[in-house]
PDB file of C-alpha atoms in Angstrom:
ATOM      1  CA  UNK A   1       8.623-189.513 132.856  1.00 85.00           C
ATOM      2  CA  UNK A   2       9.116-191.369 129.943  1.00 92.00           C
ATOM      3  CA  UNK A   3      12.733-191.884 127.924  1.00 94.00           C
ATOM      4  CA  UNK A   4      13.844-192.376 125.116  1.00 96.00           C
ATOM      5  CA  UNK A   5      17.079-192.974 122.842  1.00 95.00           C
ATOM      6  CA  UNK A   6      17.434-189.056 122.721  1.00 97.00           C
ATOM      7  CA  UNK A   7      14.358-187.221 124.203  1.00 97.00           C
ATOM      8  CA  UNK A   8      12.240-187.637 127.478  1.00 97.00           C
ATOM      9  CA  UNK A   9       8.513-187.015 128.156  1.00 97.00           C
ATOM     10  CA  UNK A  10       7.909-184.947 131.300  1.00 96.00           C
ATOM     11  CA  UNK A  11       5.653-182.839 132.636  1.00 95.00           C
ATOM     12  CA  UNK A  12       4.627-179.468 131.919  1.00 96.00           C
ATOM     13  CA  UNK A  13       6.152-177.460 134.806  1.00 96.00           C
ATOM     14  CA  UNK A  14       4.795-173.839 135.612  1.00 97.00           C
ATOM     15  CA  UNK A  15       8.076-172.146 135.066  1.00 97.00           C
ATOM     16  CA  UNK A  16       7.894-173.030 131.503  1.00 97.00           C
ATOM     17  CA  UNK A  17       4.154-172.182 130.434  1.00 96.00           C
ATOM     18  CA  UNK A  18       5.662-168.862 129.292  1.00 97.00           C
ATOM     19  CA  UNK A  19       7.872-170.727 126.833  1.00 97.00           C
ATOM     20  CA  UNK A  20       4.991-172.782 125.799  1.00 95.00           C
ATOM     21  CA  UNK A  21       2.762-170.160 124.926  1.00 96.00           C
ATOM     22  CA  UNK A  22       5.130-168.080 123.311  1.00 96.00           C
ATOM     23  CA  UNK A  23       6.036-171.070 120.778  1.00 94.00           C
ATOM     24  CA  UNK A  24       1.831-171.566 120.849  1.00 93.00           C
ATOM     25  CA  UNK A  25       1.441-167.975 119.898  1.00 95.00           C
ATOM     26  CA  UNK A  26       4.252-168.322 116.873  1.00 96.00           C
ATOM     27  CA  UNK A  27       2.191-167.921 113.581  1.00 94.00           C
ATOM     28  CA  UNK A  28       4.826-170.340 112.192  1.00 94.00           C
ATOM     29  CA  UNK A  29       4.260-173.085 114.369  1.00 92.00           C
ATOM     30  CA  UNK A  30       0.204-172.053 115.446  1.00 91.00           C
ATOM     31  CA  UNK A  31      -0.688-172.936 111.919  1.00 89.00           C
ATOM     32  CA  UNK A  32      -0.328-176.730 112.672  1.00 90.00           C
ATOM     33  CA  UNK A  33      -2.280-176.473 116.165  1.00 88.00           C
ATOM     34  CA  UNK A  34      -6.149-177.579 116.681  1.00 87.00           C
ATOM     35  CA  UNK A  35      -7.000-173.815 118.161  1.00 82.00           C
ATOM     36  CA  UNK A  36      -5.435-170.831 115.463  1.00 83.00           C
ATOM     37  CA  UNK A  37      -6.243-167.464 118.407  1.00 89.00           C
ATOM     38  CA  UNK A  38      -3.253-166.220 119.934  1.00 94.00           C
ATOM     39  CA  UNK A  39      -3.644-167.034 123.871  1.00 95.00           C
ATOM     40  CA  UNK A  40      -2.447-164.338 126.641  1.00 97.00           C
ATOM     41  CA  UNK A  41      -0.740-164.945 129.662  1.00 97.00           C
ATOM     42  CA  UNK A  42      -3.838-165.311 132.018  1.00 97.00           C
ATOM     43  CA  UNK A  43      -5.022-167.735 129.595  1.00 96.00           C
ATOM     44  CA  UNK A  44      -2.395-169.961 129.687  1.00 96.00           C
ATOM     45  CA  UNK A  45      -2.030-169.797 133.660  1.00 97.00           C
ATOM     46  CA  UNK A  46      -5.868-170.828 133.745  1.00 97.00           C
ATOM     47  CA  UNK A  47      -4.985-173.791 131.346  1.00 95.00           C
ATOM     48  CA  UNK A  48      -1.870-175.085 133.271  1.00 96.00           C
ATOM     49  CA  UNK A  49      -3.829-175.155 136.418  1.00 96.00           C
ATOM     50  CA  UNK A  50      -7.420-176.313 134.751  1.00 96.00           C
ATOM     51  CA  UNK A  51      -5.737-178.782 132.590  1.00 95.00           C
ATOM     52  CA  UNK A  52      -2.591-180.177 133.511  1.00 95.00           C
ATOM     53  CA  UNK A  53      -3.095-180.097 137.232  1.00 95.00           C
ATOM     54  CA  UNK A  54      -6.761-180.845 137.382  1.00 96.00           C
ATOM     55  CA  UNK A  55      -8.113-182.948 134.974  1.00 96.00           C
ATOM     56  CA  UNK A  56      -7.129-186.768 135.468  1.00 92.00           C
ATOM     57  CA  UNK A  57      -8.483-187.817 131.892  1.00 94.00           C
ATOM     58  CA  UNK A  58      -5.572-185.429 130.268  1.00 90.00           C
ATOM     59  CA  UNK A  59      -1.825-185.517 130.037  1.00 92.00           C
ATOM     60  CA  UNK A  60      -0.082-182.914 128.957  1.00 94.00           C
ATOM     61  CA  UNK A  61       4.591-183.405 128.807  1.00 95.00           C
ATOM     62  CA  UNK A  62       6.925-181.085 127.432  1.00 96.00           C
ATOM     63  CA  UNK A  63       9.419-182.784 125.105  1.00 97.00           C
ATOM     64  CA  UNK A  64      13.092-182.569 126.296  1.00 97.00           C
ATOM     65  CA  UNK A  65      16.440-183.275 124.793  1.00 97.00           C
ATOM     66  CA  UNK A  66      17.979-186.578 127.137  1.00 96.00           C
ATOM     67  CA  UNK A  67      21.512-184.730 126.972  1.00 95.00           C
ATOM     68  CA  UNK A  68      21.022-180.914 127.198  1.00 97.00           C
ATOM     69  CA  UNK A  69      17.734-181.225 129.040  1.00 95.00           C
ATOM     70  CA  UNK A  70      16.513-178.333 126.512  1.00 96.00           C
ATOM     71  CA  UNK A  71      13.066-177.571 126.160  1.00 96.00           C
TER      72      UNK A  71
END
């Protein structure tokens, strides 16, 4: 974990890859991401447990608030 003044670096937990890809799927916000496809729910399970708890050479942190702990 990593803190700051006013948010914290942590990682990406399971019960949250939901959240994730619905923001990733947001054409608002996908227009500023590397990879423009919409990605479906088996997708993003196979990525969480490919990438974030299985490659060593990546790290992947969700970005929280320090005082509401919001995602």
């Amino acid at each position: 974990m990593i803190i700051s003044k006013k948010i914290k670096l942590v990682k990406v937990e399971r019960e949250n890859i939901e959240q994730l890809r619905k923001w990733r799927n947001d054409p608002e916000l996908r227009k500023y991401f590397r990879e423009y496809r919409l990605i479906n729910k088996e997708n993003q399970i196979k990525w969480f447990e490919k990438v974030v708890l299985n490659d060593s050479t990546s790290y992947n942190f969700e970005i929280r608030d320090k005082i509401s702990n919001k995602l």
